[in-house]
Tab-separated table of C-alpha atoms and ligand atoms in Angstrom:
chain	number	residue	atom	x	y	z
A	182	UNK	CA	89.683	83.540	86.555
A	183	UNK	CA	90.181	84.644	90.016
A	184	UNK	CA	92.952	87.112	90.242
A	185	UNK	CA	93.208	88.518	93.898
A	186	UNK	CA	95.276	91.853	93.888
A	187	UNK	CA	97.043	92.852	97.195
A	188	UNK	CA	97.817	96.401	97.132
A	189	UNK	CA	99.619	98.828	99.649
A	190	UNK	CA	97.000	101.492	100.446
A	191	UNK	CA	99.527	104.112	101.974
A	192	UNK	CA	103.232	104.877	101.465
A	193	UNK	CA	104.199	101.178	101.620
A	194	UNK	CA	105.460	98.815	104.438
A	195	UNK	CA	101.764	98.224	105.414
A	196	UNK	CA	102.526	94.642	106.023
A	197	UNK	CA	101.894	93.347	102.490
A	198	UNK	CA	104.320	90.411	102.771
A	199	UNK	CA	102.917	89.141	106.159
A	200	UNK	CA	99.388	89.162	104.559
A	201	UNK	CA	100.224	87.720	101.151
A	202	UNK	CA	102.067	84.900	102.977
A	203	UNK	CA	99.174	84.090	104.840
A	204	UNK	CA	96.586	84.267	102.143
A	205	UNK	CA	98.985	82.295	99.777
A	206	UNK	CA	98.176	79.195	101.605
A	207	UNK	CA	95.037	78.746	99.615
A	208	UNK	CA	96.086	79.718	96.292
A	209	UNK	CA	98.168	78.146	93.182
A	210	UNK	CA	100.313	81.257	92.295
A	211	UNK	CA	101.619	84.577	93.706
A	212	UNK	CA	102.959	87.090	91.349
A	213	UNK	CA	104.847	90.282	91.951
A	214	UNK	CA	104.038	92.924	89.266
A	215	UNK	CA	106.176	96.135	89.809
A	216	UNK	CA	108.889	97.732	91.596
A	217	UNK	CA	112.133	95.827	92.220
A	218	UNK	CA	114.513	95.428	95.168
A	219	UNK	CA	113.414	98.784	96.675
A	220	UNK	CA	110.737	96.648	98.327
A	221	UNK	CA	111.242	94.890	101.662
A	222	UNK	CA	108.443	92.440	102.456
A	223	UNK	CA	108.840	90.777	105.825
A	224	UNK	CA	107.428	87.176	106.725
A	225	UNK	CA	107.525	85.999	110.148
A	226	UNK	CA	107.192	82.157	110.669
A	227	UNK	CA	107.686	80.954	114.291
A	228	UNK	CA	110.626	82.712	115.577
A	229	UNK	CA	112.113	83.246	111.912
A	230	UNK	CA	112.036	86.300	110.179
A	231	UNK	CA	112.615	86.402	106.323
A	232	UNK	CA	112.782	89.747	104.431
A	233	UNK	CA	112.119	89.475	100.783
A	234	UNK	CA	112.883	92.162	98.155
A	235	UNK	CA	111.979	90.451	94.688
A	236	UNK	CA	110.669	86.997	95.140
A	237	UNK	CA	106.757	86.962	95.928
A	238	UNK	CA	105.916	86.421	99.628
A	239	UNK	CA	104.051	82.983	98.801
A	240	UNK	CA	107.408	81.317	98.407
A	241	UNK	CA	107.160	79.722	102.086
A	242	UNK	CA	103.923	77.727	100.947
A	243	UNK	CA	105.527	74.789	99.094
A	244	UNK	CA	102.687	74.253	96.655
A	245	UNK	CA	102.607	77.847	95.462
A	246	UNK	CA	104.476	78.760	92.233
A	247	UNK	CA	105.963	82.403	92.362
A	248	UNK	CA	106.117	84.693	89.389
A	249	UNK	CA	108.264	87.808	88.868
A	250	UNK	CA	106.284	89.674	86.259
A	251	UNK	CA	107.451	91.632	83.318
A	252	UNK	CA	106.662	94.929	85.178
A	253	UNK	CA	109.491	94.311	87.718
A	254	UNK	CA	112.976	95.681	87.375
A	255	UNK	CA	115.257	92.828	88.301
A	256	UNK	CA	118.564	93.367	89.930
A	257	UNK	CA	120.181	89.760	89.262
A	258	UNK	CA	122.609	90.437	92.195
A	259	UNK	CA	119.845	90.972	94.553
A	260	UNK	CA	117.897	88.224	93.286
A	261	UNK	CA	120.645	85.833	93.382
A	262	UNK	CA	121.360	86.776	97.166
A	263	UNK	CA	117.705	86.224	97.947
A	264	UNK	CA	117.672	83.005	96.492
A	265	UNK	CA	120.830	81.987	98.284
A	266	UNK	CA	119.299	83.262	101.771
A	267	UNK	CA	116.140	80.914	100.891
A	268	UNK	CA	118.346	78.101	100.105
A	269	UNK	CA	120.246	78.441	103.311
A	270	UNK	CA	116.830	78.070	105.082
A	271	UNK	CA	116.541	74.741	103.183
A	272	UNK	CA	113.750	76.109	101.021
A	273	UNK	CA	113.606	74.371	97.686
A	274	UNK	CA	112.810	76.965	94.939
A	275	UNK	CA	113.525	74.741	91.963
A	276	UNK	CA	110.280	74.705	89.593
A	277	UNK	CA	108.700	77.121	92.095
A	278	UNK	CA	110.135	80.532	90.742
A	279	UNK	CA	109.518	81.962	87.244
A	280	UNK	CA	110.891	84.956	85.988
A	281	UNK	CA	109.499	86.923	82.841
A	282	UNK	CA	111.757	87.161	79.839
A	283	UNK	CA	110.439	90.721	79.285
A	284	UNK	CA	111.260	91.936	82.933
A	285	UNK	CA	114.019	94.838	82.665
A	286	UNK	CA	117.198	94.175	84.255
A	287	UNK	CA	118.795	96.735	86.772
A	288	UNK	CA	122.485	97.268	85.575
A	289	UNK	CA	125.203	98.605	87.599
A	290	UNK	CA	125.069	102.051	86.278
A	291	UNK	CA	121.255	102.283	87.432
A	292	UNK	CA	122.373	101.940	90.859
A	293	UNK	CA	125.234	104.253	90.551
A	294	UNK	CA	123.262	107.017	88.893
A	295	UNK	CA	120.413	106.352	91.410
A	296	UNK	CA	123.076	107.139	94.364
A	297	UNK	CA	124.819	109.957	92.507
A	298	UNK	CA	121.640	111.812	91.886
A	299	UNK	CA	120.378	111.239	95.229
A	300	UNK	CA	123.755	112.599	96.746
A	301	UNK	CA	123.789	115.504	94.594
A	302	UNK	CA	120.221	116.689	94.838
A	303	UNK	CA	118.778	114.466	97.787
A	304	UNK	CA	115.260	115.405	97.065
A	305	UNK	CA	113.389	111.967	96.953
A	306	UNK	CA	115.242	109.813	99.426
A	307	UNK	CA	115.333	106.664	97.133
A	308	UNK	CA	116.362	103.305	98.382
A	309	UNK	CA	119.378	103.489	96.231
A	310	UNK	CA	118.307	100.315	94.345
A	311	UNK	CA	118.407	101.731	90.875
A	312	UNK	CA	114.657	101.924	90.363
A	313	UNK	CA	114.257	105.250	88.842
A	314	UNK	CA	117.242	104.926	86.485
A	315	UNK	CA	115.944	101.446	85.228
A	316	UNK	CA	112.506	102.424	84.470
A	317	UNK	CA	113.857	105.556	82.808
A	318	UNK	CA	115.666	103.256	80.532
A	319	UNK	CA	112.656	101.040	80.154
A	320	UNK	CA	110.457	103.943	79.087
A	321	UNK	CA	113.155	105.693	76.792
A	322	UNK	CA	113.543	102.161	74.990
A	323	UNK	CA	117.073	101.559	75.757
A	324	UNK	CA	116.447	99.201	78.638
A	325	UNK	CA	118.179	95.827	78.678
A	326	UNK	CA	115.628	92.810	79.289
A	327	UNK	CA	116.158	89.365	80.820
A	328	UNK	CA	115.584	88.027	77.221
A	329	UNK	CA	118.755	89.968	76.041
A	330	UNK	CA	120.937	87.716	78.234
A	331	UNK	CA	120.334	84.832	76.090
A	332	UNK	CA	122.190	86.393	73.034
A	333	UNK	CA	125.898	87.394	73.777
A	334	UNK	CA	125.902	89.474	70.515
A	335	UNK	CA	122.682	91.299	71.439
A	336	UNK	CA	123.720	91.857	74.969
A	337	UNK	CA	127.114	93.154	74.242
A	338	UNK	CA	125.497	95.653	71.643
A	339	UNK	CA	122.932	96.897	74.302
A	340	UNK	CA	125.365	97.160	77.049
A	341	UNK	CA	128.022	99.166	74.768
A	342	UNK	CA	125.269	101.598	73.422
A	343	UNK	CA	124.185	102.155	76.985
A	344	UNK	CA	127.618	102.769	78.355
A	345	UNK	CA	128.502	105.061	75.617
A	346	UNK	CA	125.778	107.482	77.016
A	347	UNK	CA	126.124	106.661	80.720
A	348	UNK	CA	129.897	107.044	80.885
A	349	UNK	CA	129.629	110.468	79.343
A	350	UNK	CA	127.182	111.305	82.155
A	351	UNK	CA	129.201	109.644	84.736
A	352	UNK	CA	132.492	111.381	83.778
A	353	UNK	CA	131.078	114.614	82.868
A	354	UNK	CA	128.331	115.465	85.052
A	355	UNK	CA	129.448	113.615	88.285
A	356	UNK	CA	133.081	113.374	87.787
A	357	UNK	CA	133.210	109.443	88.244
A	358	UNK	CA	135.289	106.855	86.740
A	359	UNK	CA	133.977	105.318	83.324
A	360	UNK	CA	132.355	101.653	83.691
A	361	UNK	CA	134.017	99.046	81.766
A	362	UNK	CA	131.914	97.307	78.897
A	363	UNK	CA	133.675	94.011	79.535
A	364	UNK	CA	133.348	93.759	83.154
A	365	UNK	CA	129.810	94.193	82.993
A	366	UNK	CA	129.216	91.629	80.042
A	367	UNK	CA	131.083	89.080	81.918
A	368	UNK	CA	129.238	89.788	85.270
A	369	UNK	CA	125.947	89.576	83.277
A	370	UNK	CA	126.857	86.528	81.448
A	371	UNK	CA	127.418	84.858	84.845
A	372	UNK	CA	124.069	85.844	86.055
A	373	UNK	CA	122.420	84.372	83.029
A	374	UNK	CA	123.982	80.901	83.766
A	375	UNK	CA	122.319	81.136	87.307
A	376	UNK	CA	118.933	82.507	86.742
A	377	UNK	CA	118.269	80.795	83.278
A	378	UNK	CA	116.348	77.925	84.933
A	379	UNK	CA	113.558	80.200	86.210
A	380	UNK	CA	113.102	82.520	82.896
A	381	UNK	CA	110.029	82.060	80.946
A	382	UNK	CA	107.172	83.758	79.197
A	383	UNK	CA	105.185	84.401	82.467
A	384	UNK	CA	102.213	86.039	80.802
A	385	UNK	CA	101.607	82.934	78.492
A	386	UNK	CA	102.117	80.863	81.671
A	387	UNK	CA	99.785	82.857	83.872
A	388	UNK	CA	96.955	83.231	81.211
A	389	UNK	CA	97.111	79.430	80.771
A	390	UNK	CA	96.797	78.814	84.467
A	391	UNK	CA	93.979	81.053	84.585
A	392	UNK	CA	92.223	79.092	81.884
A	393	UNK	CA	92.465	76.135	84.069
A	394	UNK	CA	90.882	77.834	86.896
A	395	UNK	CA	94.275	78.178	89.094
A	396	UNK	CA	93.989	80.969	91.703
A	397	UNK	CA	96.544	83.771	91.759
A	398	UNK	CA	97.476	86.567	94.107
A	399	UNK	CA	99.052	89.542	92.552
A	400	UNK	CA	101.263	91.042	95.165
A	401	UNK	CA	101.913	94.858	94.730
A	402	UNK	CA	105.155	96.485	95.970
A	403	UNK	CA	105.274	99.959	97.662
A	404	UNK	CA	101.787	101.672	98.193
A	405	UNK	CA	99.223	103.958	96.199
A	406	UNK	CA	100.855	107.205	97.364
A	407	UNK	CA	104.241	106.243	96.083
A	408	UNK	CA	102.503	105.531	92.553
A	409	UNK	CA	104.101	107.468	89.689
A	410	UNK	CA	100.676	108.581	88.545
A	411	UNK	CA	98.585	108.706	91.690
A	412	UNK	CA	101.103	109.273	94.617
A	413	UNK	CA	102.578	112.505	96.084
A	414	UNK	CA	104.695	113.208	92.958
A	415	UNK	CA	107.675	113.903	92.751
A	416	UNK	CA	108.084	111.949	96.146
A	417	UNK	CA	107.152	108.689	94.499
A	418	UNK	CA	108.632	105.487	92.949
A	419	UNK	CA	108.908	105.074	89.202
A	420	UNK	CA	106.101	102.448	88.763
A	421	UNK	CA	102.444	101.695	89.247
A	422	UNK	CA	101.876	100.001	92.663
A	423	UNK	CA	98.103	100.765	92.317
A	424	UNK	CA	96.111	97.665	91.047
A	425	UNK	CA	95.784	98.635	87.430
A	426	UNK	CA	99.635	97.961	87.436
A	427	UNK	CA	98.804	94.285	88.058
A	428	UNK	CA	97.388	93.833	84.503
A	429	UNK	CA	100.279	95.708	82.762
A	430	UNK	CA	102.863	94.302	85.061
A	431	UNK	CA	101.969	90.627	84.432
A	432	UNK	CA	100.312	90.573	80.995
A	433	UNK	CA	96.904	89.330	82.216
A	434	UNK	CA	93.303	91.120	81.297
A	435	UNK	CA	91.529	93.378	83.815
A	436	UNK	CA	88.658	90.909	83.592
A	437	UNK	CA	90.609	88.304	85.380
A	438	UNK	CA	90.431	90.377	88.585
A	439	UNK	CA	88.003	89.327	90.927
A	440	UNK	CA	89.040	91.026	94.176
A	441	UNK	CA	91.160	93.798	95.330
A	442	UNK	CA	92.505	94.050	98.953
A	443	UNK	CA	94.122	96.966	100.519
A	444	UNK	CA	96.566	96.602	103.219
A	445	UNK	CA	96.134	99.563	105.489
A	446	UNK	CA	98.369	100.029	108.634
A	447	UNK	CA	96.363	101.192	111.582
A	448	UNK	CA	98.383	104.383	111.754
A	449	UNK	CA	100.601	105.956	108.900
A	450	UNK	CA	104.256	105.708	108.066
A	451	UNK	CA	106.723	106.891	105.172
A	452	UNK	CA	110.268	106.298	104.308
A	453	UNK	CA	112.099	108.948	102.401
A	454	UNK	CA	111.069	112.562	101.618
A	455	UNK	CA	107.938	113.992	100.806
A	456	UNK	CA	104.475	115.451	102.299
A	457	UNK	CA	102.740	113.602	105.106
A	458	UNK	CA	99.922	115.516	106.546
A	459	UNK	CA	99.271	113.416	109.917
A	460	UNK	CA	103.103	113.113	110.736
A	461	UNK	CA	104.131	113.162	114.225
A	462	UNK	CA	107.349	114.588	115.638
A	463	UNK	CA	109.254	114.284	118.995
A	464	UNK	CA	108.206	111.670	121.500
A	465	UNK	CA	104.811	110.809	120.053
A	466	UNK	CA	106.639	109.746	116.704
A	467	UNK	CA	109.351	108.001	118.678
A	468	UNK	CA	106.775	105.949	120.625
A	469	UNK	CA	105.045	104.673	117.718
A	470	UNK	CA	108.415	104.153	115.742
A	471	UNK	CA	109.598	101.930	118.938
A	472	UNK	CA	106.372	100.079	119.200
A	473	UNK	CA	105.868	99.345	115.570
A	474	UNK	CA	109.554	98.554	115.126
A	475	UNK	CA	109.207	101.067	112.126
A	476	UNK	CA	112.665	101.030	110.381
A	477	UNK	CA	112.810	100.220	106.809
A	478	UNK	CA	113.103	96.614	105.876
A	479	UNK	CA	115.384	97.296	102.770
A	480	UNK	CA	117.444	100.226	103.975
A	481	UNK	CA	117.142	100.232	107.858
A	482	UNK	CA	116.069	103.895	107.906
A	483	UNK	CA	113.704	105.181	110.596
A	484	UNK	CA	110.437	105.456	109.067
A	485	UNK	CA	108.534	108.671	109.716
A	486	UNK	CA	105.214	107.881	111.896
A	487	UNK	CA	101.802	109.600	111.934
A	488	UNK	CA	98.200	108.717	112.861
A	489	UNK	CA	95.854	107.208	110.712
A	490	UNK	CA	94.728	109.145	107.864
A	491	UNK	CA	91.225	108.214	106.451
A	492	UNK	CA	91.289	111.087	103.770
A	493	UNK	CA	94.424	109.351	102.290
A	494	UNK	CA	92.928	105.712	102.474
A	495	UNK	CA	89.707	107.012	100.938
A	496	UNK	CA	91.806	108.231	98.072
A	497	UNK	CA	93.713	104.957	97.877
A	498	UNK	CA	90.446	103.051	97.657
A	499	UNK	CA	89.097	105.374	94.649
A	500	UNK	CA	92.527	104.779	92.657
A	501	UNK	CA	92.672	101.047	93.566
A	502	UNK	CA	89.056	100.005	93.546
A	503	UNK	CA	89.587	98.622	97.056
A	504	UNK	CA	86.952	96.176	98.316
A	505	UNK	CA	88.119	95.202	101.468
A	506	UNK	CA	90.854	96.110	103.996
A	507	UNK	CA	93.384	94.114	106.018
A	508	UNK	CA	94.164	96.441	108.788
A	509	UNK	CA	97.638	95.668	110.393
A	510	UNK	CA	99.645	96.569	113.419
A	511	UNK	CA	96.694	97.198	115.399
A	512	UNK	CA	98.623	95.680	118.325
A	513	UNK	CA	101.059	98.611	118.188
A	514	UNK	CA	98.378	101.037	119.230
A	515	UNK	CA	97.687	99.215	122.411
A	516	UNK	CA	99.228	101.209	125.012
A	517	UNK	CA	97.524	104.494	124.048
A	518	UNK	CA	94.582	105.832	126.037
A	519	UNK	CA	93.535	107.914	123.186
A	520	UNK	CA	94.001	107.562	119.488
A	521	UNK	CA	93.655	110.397	117.095
A	522	UNK	CA	92.454	109.873	113.568
A	523	UNK	CA	92.332	112.146	110.721
A	524	UNK	CA	89.008	112.531	109.173
A	525	UNK	CA	89.363	114.973	106.414
A	526	UNK	CA	91.579	118.139	105.529
A	527	UNK	CA	91.075	121.807	105.691
A	528	UNK	CA	92.768	124.313	103.287
A	529	UNK	CA	92.455	128.026	103.628
A	530	UNK	CA	89.248	127.573	105.890
A	531	UNK	CA	87.543	125.210	103.245
A	532	UNK	CA	87.107	121.476	103.779
A	533	UNK	CA	88.731	119.584	100.918
A	534	UNK	CA	86.630	117.015	99.002
A	535	UNK	CA	89.364	114.860	97.911
A	536	UNK	CA	93.246	114.102	98.522
A	537	UNK	CA	95.407	116.728	96.940
A	538	UNK	CA	98.439	115.093	95.159
A	539	UNK	CA	100.637	118.387	94.565
A	540	UNK	CA	103.313	119.218	97.159
A	541	UNK	CA	102.048	122.870	97.803
A	542	UNK	CA	98.538	122.274	98.980
A	543	UNK	CA	99.753	119.018	100.926
A	544	UNK	CA	102.192	121.067	102.799
A	545	UNK	CA	99.653	123.866	103.648
A	546	UNK	CA	96.576	121.894	104.447
A	547	UNK	CA	95.351	121.081	107.938
A	548	UNK	CA	94.189	117.737	108.999
A	549	UNK	CA	91.267	117.444	110.884
A	550	UNK	CA	91.028	114.900	113.886
A	551	UNK	CA	88.526	113.110	116.020
A	552	UNK	CA	89.790	111.052	119.091
A	553	UNK	CA	89.025	107.544	119.965
A	554	UNK	CA	89.460	105.877	123.063
A	555	UNK	CA	92.166	103.356	123.236
A	556	UNK	CA	91.642	99.636	124.538
A	557	UNK	CA	94.856	99.334	126.612
A	558	UNK	CA	94.950	95.782	126.192
A	559	UNK	CA	97.266	93.495	124.556
A	560	UNK	CA	95.950	92.020	121.289
A	561	UNK	CA	98.934	89.707	120.288
A	562	UNK	CA	97.307	86.401	121.440
A	563	UNK	CA	93.742	87.038	120.015
A	564	UNK	CA	92.618	84.832	117.241
A	565	UNK	CA	88.830	85.435	117.255
A	566	UNK	CA	87.477	88.775	116.091
A	567	UNK	CA	84.822	88.659	118.730
A	568	UNK	CA	87.663	88.261	121.309
A	569	UNK	CA	88.955	91.669	120.403
A	570	UNK	CA	88.353	94.341	123.197
A	571	UNK	CA	85.224	96.448	122.432
A	572	UNK	CA	87.138	99.653	121.871
A	573	UNK	CA	89.496	98.015	119.611
A	574	UNK	CA	86.268	96.795	117.513
A	575	UNK	CA	85.129	100.400	117.844
A	576	UNK	CA	88.352	101.794	116.384
A	577	UNK	CA	88.156	99.254	113.366
A	578	UNK	CA	84.557	100.100	112.796
A	579	UNK	CA	85.179	103.870	112.760
A	580	UNK	CA	88.053	103.189	110.242
A	581	UNK	CA	85.357	101.216	108.140
A	582	UNK	CA	82.978	104.173	108.218
A	583	UNK	CA	85.514	106.767	107.405
A	584	UNK	CA	87.000	104.981	104.651
A	585	UNK	CA	83.993	103.371	103.191
A	586	UNK	CA	85.804	100.142	102.978
A	587	UNK	CA	84.930	96.870	105.081
A	588	UNK	CA	87.530	95.202	106.988
A	589	UNK	CA	88.203	91.434	106.651
A	590	UNK	CA	91.504	90.722	108.153
A	591	UNK	CA	92.914	92.199	111.160
A	592	UNK	CA	96.441	91.686	112.052
A	593	UNK	CA	97.651	91.755	115.556
A	594	UNK	CA	101.321	90.776	115.507
A	595	UNK	CA	104.001	90.139	112.937
A	596	UNK	CA	103.773	86.384	113.102
A	597	UNK	CA	101.978	84.612	110.256
A	598	UNK	CA	99.399	83.089	112.806
A	599	UNK	CA	98.799	86.451	114.473
A	600	UNK	CA	95.922	87.059	112.159
A	601	UNK	CA	92.223	87.438	112.582
A	602	UNK	CA	89.581	87.101	110.211
A	603	UNK	CA	86.301	89.042	110.458
A	604	UNK	CA	83.339	87.031	109.129
A	605	UNK	CA	81.728	89.083	106.351
B	206	GDP	P1	105.590	95.368	103.399
B	206	GDP	O1	106.633	96.008	102.749
B	206	GDP	O2	104.078	95.987	103.085
B	206	GDP	O3	105.464	93.819	103.331
B	206	GDP	O4	105.784	95.494	105.125
B	206	GDP	P2	107.329	95.549	105.717
B	206	GDP	O5	107.622	93.994	105.906
B	206	GDP	O6	108.338	96.503	105.036
B	206	GDP	O7	106.966	96.161	107.201
B	206	GDP	C1	106.004	95.759	108.057
B	206	GDP	C2	106.569	95.384	109.338
B	206	GDP	O8	105.799	95.205	110.313
B	206	GDP	C3	107.551	94.117	109.389
B	206	GDP	O9	108.472	93.934	110.293
B	206	GDP	C4	106.482	93.179	109.826
B	206	GDP	O10	107.199	91.999	110.359
B	206	GDP	C5	105.697	93.862	110.795
B	206	GDP	N1	104.309	93.529	110.936
B	206	GDP	C6	103.256	93.149	109.943
B	206	GDP	N2	102.226	92.792	110.398
B	206	GDP	C7	102.284	93.198	111.732
B	206	GDP	C8	101.425	93.427	112.864
B	206	GDP	O11	100.072	93.274	112.804
B	206	GDP	N3	101.698	93.761	114.069
B	206	GDP	C9	103.133	94.052	114.264
B	206	GDP	N4	103.531	94.323	115.514
B	206	GDP	N5	103.871	94.064	113.145
B	206	GDP	C10	103.594	93.403	112.162
B	207	IMO	P1	107.356	98.072	100.147
B	207	IMO	O1	107.046	97.221	98.991
B	207	IMO	C1	108.455	102.212	101.565
B	207	IMO	C2	110.135	104.935	98.690
B	207	IMO	C3	111.507	105.483	99.094
B	207	IMO	C4	111.478	106.782	98.435
B	207	IMO	C5	110.713	106.638	97.352
B	207	IMO	C6	111.392	106.384	95.923
B	207	IMO	O2	108.396	97.317	101.216
B	207	IMO	O3	106.210	98.538	100.849
B	207	IMO	P2	112.766	104.123	95.082
B	207	IMO	O4	113.935	103.621	95.702
B	207	IMO	O5	111.521	103.355	94.765
B	207	IMO	O6	112.976	105.124	93.758
B	207	IMO	O7	112.307	105.343	96.165
B	207	IMO	O8	109.901	105.296	97.402
B	207	IMO	N1	109.885	103.538	98.701
B	207	IMO	C7	109.347	102.477	99.698
B	207	IMO	N2	108.858	103.005	100.799
B	207	IMO	N3	108.204	100.863	101.135
B	207	IMO	C8	108.695	100.563	100.118
B	207	IMO	O9	108.515	99.249	99.487
B	207	IMO	C9	109.371	101.447	99.266
B	207	IMO	N4	110.010	101.194	97.894
B	207	IMO	C10	110.253	102.764	97.750
B	207	IMO	O10	111.680	105.419	100.533
B	207	IMO	O11	110.807	107.439	99.323
B	208	MG	MG1	108.436	97.064	103.207
């Protein structure tokens, strides 16, 4: 039962979309297991760039079935926009997209509350896609699921019950207008007609497929350090991007997982607020942002940039069980004569044994660096590992030593074909 889990190893935007698209050439199914339209996964084929928020990045390989699992929070408006975008490129997704009937819906009040909370107390720097409020409702057992769309009576009752509470909050805490029950019911019944053909029991589908020995990629969104349990809380998202989330988010057993690949950017970025030990400021940060085009795929916000952090990736390897790395964006470092890499942290004169996830220690610690020589050579046309410059190989080898994870894939450009496999 070969399930290969692909996880983001840092703070998201490591290039998961690109690698999943590439690997999906050889699988039957690609399934997203958590998050929602806060994700922005970029796939570049030829000259064309596609940004996916909810639909798995396997959609560009026509033999692949794409699944949105029960762990995902689905914004039907965002989903329909994405389906339309794909159709406008002539992509036929009929019978190739399946959506779990148990996935929770993002409702208009989730997006509104997300934005209002951020405006009043902008601590997290969320994407404003309603993710936190939707997962709050899921866990407080008041959420509305896709299956609820099927029955008008159930849907009306659930929306009414939710609005009774949400309208009080909107009006009394935020001084906003109340939302109208009938408008939302109309809108969501309309959505139901448009997405109904994709909805099914995806856990049943996936487990049957696994029995037939079909191969599958589980595509994580976000990254380990944004994980609600293992990330830099409270500056995290509201789901479990780490590999364990693939089981609960898809309804497949842990025993089905045969491989876990961590997508690792050759340096570090973060969007939104929160601690970032190796963050750069000023000109160095601007350079990395420009070379790497580090602007959010969902919100367009400039990403914060910094050096590679081996302490962080070692931690990520532990909480995910990463067995191999795909190192992305190596080409972005090509103009540097020297490349600092963080090997560990010191706090109050002591070397830390592991990555601390509390804000206080993260803000105070001092990263320790070693400097590696740059290769000063363009990498974007290289297709064979052995053709990489010696110093680029030295950089990769050092990252392998420092993180304890072998690298298997090296990405040297955004395009699908700018991917180098290392023989292992
Ligand atoms: P994801 O959220 O992990 O899928 O990553 P994003 O798509 O948000 O961000 C990664 C960005 O880097 C996108 O613009 C990709 O097109 C781009 N990208 C991916 N791999 C590479 C690479 O190896 N080199 C360069 N230069 N760009 C890359
Ligand atoms: P992909 O899948 C990078 C960040 C937000 C914010 C925090 C919480 O493209 O890697 P949320 O809207 O989830 O409540 O925001 O998480 N964030 C991401 N950062 N890549 C993402 O997804 C992200 N999804 C959420 O910037 O700091
Ligand atoms: Mg992204």
